[in-house]
């Protein structure tokens, strides 16, 4: 059974930084993409950052480009989201998603990020 466990969320002042981690346990097989999504109260979930494992390309939502960085530690089966220059509008529940080449995907439980002004 694959589980994704997130950590690193919390309360930070505007302009501050946080690093989210998403560690996969269990045999996860061949991974196609690893991504971070967020959902703010009253809003739809949106893709924040995506890493395509084949080739290592990354994609970001326009609202976070230049501030957020997605990365991966293969040895630890962990994906990170470094968030800098945080803004109050970044406040949301952040969730990681890992998709296998087979099409199967897994979600983490989510971690709250709150940015105060």
PDB file of C-alpha atoms in Angstrom:
ATOM      1  CA  UNK A   1       0.000   0.000   0.000  1.00  0.00           C
ATOM      2  CA  UNK A   2       1.454   3.331  -1.043  1.00  0.00           C
ATOM      3  CA  UNK A   3       1.129   6.241   1.337  1.00  0.00           C
ATOM      4  CA  UNK A   4       2.143   9.835   0.837  1.00  0.00           C
ATOM      5  CA  UNK A   5       2.948  11.738   4.006  1.00  0.00           C
ATOM      6  CA  UNK A   6       3.301  15.500   3.849  1.00  0.00           C
ATOM      7  CA  UNK A   7       5.011  17.774   6.302  1.00  0.00           C
ATOM      8  CA  UNK A   8       6.330  21.297   6.547  1.00  0.00           C
ATOM      9  CA  UNK A   9       3.180  23.361   6.569  1.00  0.00           C
ATOM     10  CA  UNK A  10       2.475  26.009   9.146  1.00  0.00           C
ATOM     11  CA  UNK A  11       1.990  29.684   9.839  1.00  0.00           C
ATOM     12  CA  UNK A  12       4.396  32.202   8.348  1.00  0.00           C
ATOM     13  CA  UNK A  13       4.436  35.941   7.831  1.00  0.00           C
ATOM     14  CA  UNK A  14       4.194  37.421   4.373  1.00  0.00           C
ATOM     15  CA  UNK A  15       7.586  37.414   2.703  1.00  0.00           C
ATOM     16  CA  UNK A  16       8.673  34.315   4.582  1.00  0.00           C
ATOM     17  CA  UNK A  17       9.518  30.824   3.370  1.00  0.00           C
ATOM     18  CA  UNK A  18       8.392  27.269   3.944  1.00  0.00           C
ATOM     19  CA  UNK A  19       9.477  23.942   2.533  1.00  0.00           C
ATOM     20  CA  UNK A  20       6.900  21.219   2.121  1.00  0.00           C
ATOM     21  CA  UNK A  21       7.885  17.568   1.923  1.00  0.00           C
ATOM     22  CA  UNK A  22       5.944  14.614   0.594  1.00  0.00           C
ATOM     23  CA  UNK A  23       7.440  11.226   1.368  1.00  0.00           C
ATOM     24  CA  UNK A  24       6.186   8.100  -0.344  1.00  0.00           C
ATOM     25  CA  UNK A  25       6.206   4.817   1.546  1.00  0.00           C
ATOM     26  CA  UNK A  26       5.607   1.421   0.066  1.00  0.00           C
ATOM     27  CA  UNK A  27       6.496   0.286  -3.403  1.00  0.00           C
ATOM     28  CA  UNK A  28       5.498   3.085  -5.703  1.00  0.00           C
ATOM     29  CA  UNK A  29       6.801   1.653  -8.949  1.00  0.00           C
ATOM     30  CA  UNK A  30       7.576   3.745 -11.976  1.00  0.00           C
ATOM     31  CA  UNK A  31       6.588   7.366 -11.407  1.00  0.00           C
ATOM     32  CA  UNK A  32       5.404   9.582 -14.243  1.00  0.00           C
ATOM     33  CA  UNK A  33       4.719  12.859 -12.442  1.00  0.00           C
ATOM     34  CA  UNK A  34       4.937  14.349  -8.977  1.00  0.00           C
ATOM     35  CA  UNK A  35       2.965  17.440  -8.191  1.00  0.00           C
ATOM     36  CA  UNK A  36       1.722  19.850  -5.582  1.00  0.00           C
ATOM     37  CA  UNK A  37      -1.822  21.175  -5.567  1.00  0.00           C
ATOM     38  CA  UNK A  38      -3.560  23.622  -3.282  1.00  0.00           C
ATOM     39  CA  UNK A  39      -7.076  24.490  -2.314  1.00  0.00           C
ATOM     40  CA  UNK A  40      -8.070  27.671  -0.567  1.00  0.00           C
ATOM     41  CA  UNK A  41     -11.420  28.029   1.222  1.00  0.00           C
ATOM     42  CA  UNK A  42     -14.219  28.511  -1.258  1.00  0.00           C
ATOM     43  CA  UNK A  43     -11.977  27.901  -4.242  1.00  0.00           C
ATOM     44  CA  UNK A  44     -11.290  24.971  -6.516  1.00  0.00           C
ATOM     45  CA  UNK A  45      -8.141  22.929  -6.158  1.00  0.00           C
ATOM     46  CA  UNK A  46      -5.397  24.150  -8.458  1.00  0.00           C
ATOM     47  CA  UNK A  47      -2.113  22.763  -9.672  1.00  0.00           C
ATOM     48  CA  UNK A  48       0.792  24.658  -8.159  1.00  0.00           C
ATOM     49  CA  UNK A  49       3.836  22.797  -9.437  1.00  0.00           C
ATOM     50  CA  UNK A  50       4.476  19.689 -11.476  1.00  0.00           C
ATOM     51  CA  UNK A  51       7.610  17.644 -12.045  1.00  0.00           C
ATOM     52  CA  UNK A  52       7.778  15.220 -14.945  1.00  0.00           C
ATOM     53  CA  UNK A  53      10.248  12.536 -13.913  1.00  0.00           C
ATOM     54  CA  UNK A  54      11.246  11.617 -17.445  1.00  0.00           C
ATOM     55  CA  UNK A  55      13.517  14.473 -18.356  1.00  0.00           C
ATOM     56  CA  UNK A  56      12.979  16.383 -15.141  1.00  0.00           C
ATOM     57  CA  UNK A  57      10.964  19.241 -16.595  1.00  0.00           C
ATOM     58  CA  UNK A  58       8.917  21.360 -14.222  1.00  0.00           C
ATOM     59  CA  UNK A  59       5.797  23.459 -14.622  1.00  0.00           C
ATOM     60  CA  UNK A  60       4.381  26.101 -12.343  1.00  0.00           C
ATOM     61  CA  UNK A  61       1.196  28.048 -11.948  1.00  0.00           C
ATOM     62  CA  UNK A  62       1.717  31.628 -13.090  1.00  0.00           C
ATOM     63  CA  UNK A  63       0.929  32.868  -9.583  1.00  0.00           C
ATOM     64  CA  UNK A  64       3.947  31.072  -8.086  1.00  0.00           C
ATOM     65  CA  UNK A  65       6.539  31.275 -10.859  1.00  0.00           C
ATOM     66  CA  UNK A  66       9.818  32.606  -9.575  1.00  0.00           C
ATOM     67  CA  UNK A  67       8.824  32.019  -5.960  1.00  0.00           C
ATOM     68  CA  UNK A  68       8.194  28.268  -5.665  1.00  0.00           C
ATOM     69  CA  UNK A  69      10.483  25.405  -6.648  1.00  0.00           C
ATOM     70  CA  UNK A  70       9.569  21.738  -6.921  1.00  0.00           C
ATOM     71  CA  UNK A  71      12.297  19.147  -6.535  1.00  0.00           C
ATOM     72  CA  UNK A  72      12.752  15.464  -5.860  1.00  0.00           C
ATOM     73  CA  UNK A  73      15.049  13.235  -3.853  1.00  0.00           C
ATOM     74  CA  UNK A  74      15.004   9.914  -5.665  1.00  0.00           C
ATOM     75  CA  UNK A  75      16.773   8.031  -2.893  1.00  0.00           C
ATOM     76  CA  UNK A  76      14.163   9.118  -0.360  1.00  0.00           C
ATOM     77  CA  UNK A  77      11.141   8.908  -2.686  1.00  0.00           C
ATOM     78  CA  UNK A  78      10.355  12.416  -1.564  1.00  0.00           C
ATOM     79  CA  UNK A  79       9.146  15.469  -3.436  1.00  0.00           C
ATOM     80  CA  UNK A  80       9.632  18.960  -2.046  1.00  0.00           C
ATOM     81  CA  UNK A  81       8.064  22.338  -2.600  1.00  0.00           C
ATOM     82  CA  UNK A  82      10.248  25.256  -1.599  1.00  0.00           C
ATOM     83  CA  UNK A  83       8.064  28.314  -1.186  1.00  0.00           C
ATOM     84  CA  UNK A  84       9.694  31.726  -0.937  1.00  0.00           C
ATOM     85  CA  UNK A  85       8.303  35.252  -0.781  1.00  0.00           C
ATOM     86  CA  UNK A  86       5.019  33.890   0.488  1.00  0.00           C
ATOM     87  CA  UNK A  87       1.898  36.015   0.144  1.00  0.00           C
ATOM     88  CA  UNK A  88      -1.401  35.888   2.044  1.00  0.00           C
ATOM     89  CA  UNK A  89      -3.046  34.603  -1.134  1.00  0.00           C
ATOM     90  CA  UNK A  90      -0.837  31.502  -0.911  1.00  0.00           C
ATOM     91  CA  UNK A  91      -2.841  30.419   2.125  1.00  0.00           C
ATOM     92  CA  UNK A  92      -4.365  27.023   1.366  1.00  0.00           C
ATOM     93  CA  UNK A  93      -4.212  23.313   2.036  1.00  0.00           C
ATOM     94  CA  UNK A  94      -1.348  21.924  -0.015  1.00  0.00           C
ATOM     95  CA  UNK A  95      -1.529  18.329  -1.198  1.00  0.00           C
ATOM     96  CA  UNK A  96       0.938  16.233  -3.133  1.00  0.00           C
ATOM     97  CA  UNK A  97       0.020  13.815  -5.881  1.00  0.00           C
ATOM     98  CA  UNK A  98       2.147  11.104  -7.409  1.00  0.00           C
ATOM     99  CA  UNK A  99       1.119   9.476 -10.675  1.00  0.00           C
ATOM    100  CA  UNK A 100       2.538   6.215 -11.943  1.00  0.00           C
ATOM    101  CA  UNK A 101       3.202   5.398 -15.574  1.00  0.00           C
ATOM    102  CA  UNK A 102       0.352   2.888 -15.276  1.00  0.00           C
ATOM    103  CA  UNK A 103      -2.096   5.714 -14.654  1.00  0.00           C
ATOM    104  CA  UNK A 104      -2.575   4.946 -10.990  1.00  0.00           C
ATOM    105  CA  UNK A 105      -2.154   7.966  -8.761  1.00  0.00           C
ATOM    106  CA  UNK A 106      -1.947   8.696  -5.066  1.00  0.00           C
ATOM    107  CA  UNK A 107      -2.785  11.737  -2.972  1.00  0.00           C
ATOM    108  CA  UNK A 108      -1.327  12.862   0.298  1.00  0.00           C
ATOM    109  CA  UNK A 109      -3.475  13.967   3.206  1.00  0.00           C
ATOM    110  CA  UNK A 110      -2.733  17.651   2.802  1.00  0.00           C
ATOM    111  CA  UNK A 111      -0.927  20.192   4.926  1.00  0.00           C
ATOM    112  CA  UNK A 112      -2.140  23.650   5.889  1.00  0.00           C
ATOM    113  CA  UNK A 113      -0.122  26.693   4.890  1.00  0.00           C
ATOM    114  CA  UNK A 114      -1.221  30.005   6.374  1.00  0.00           C
ATOM    115  CA  UNK A 115       0.456  33.269   5.419  1.00  0.00           C
ATOM    116  CA  UNK A 116      -0.312  36.262   7.599  1.00  0.00           C
ATOM    117  CA  UNK A 117      -0.129  39.815   6.338  1.00  0.00           C
TER     118      UNK A 117
END
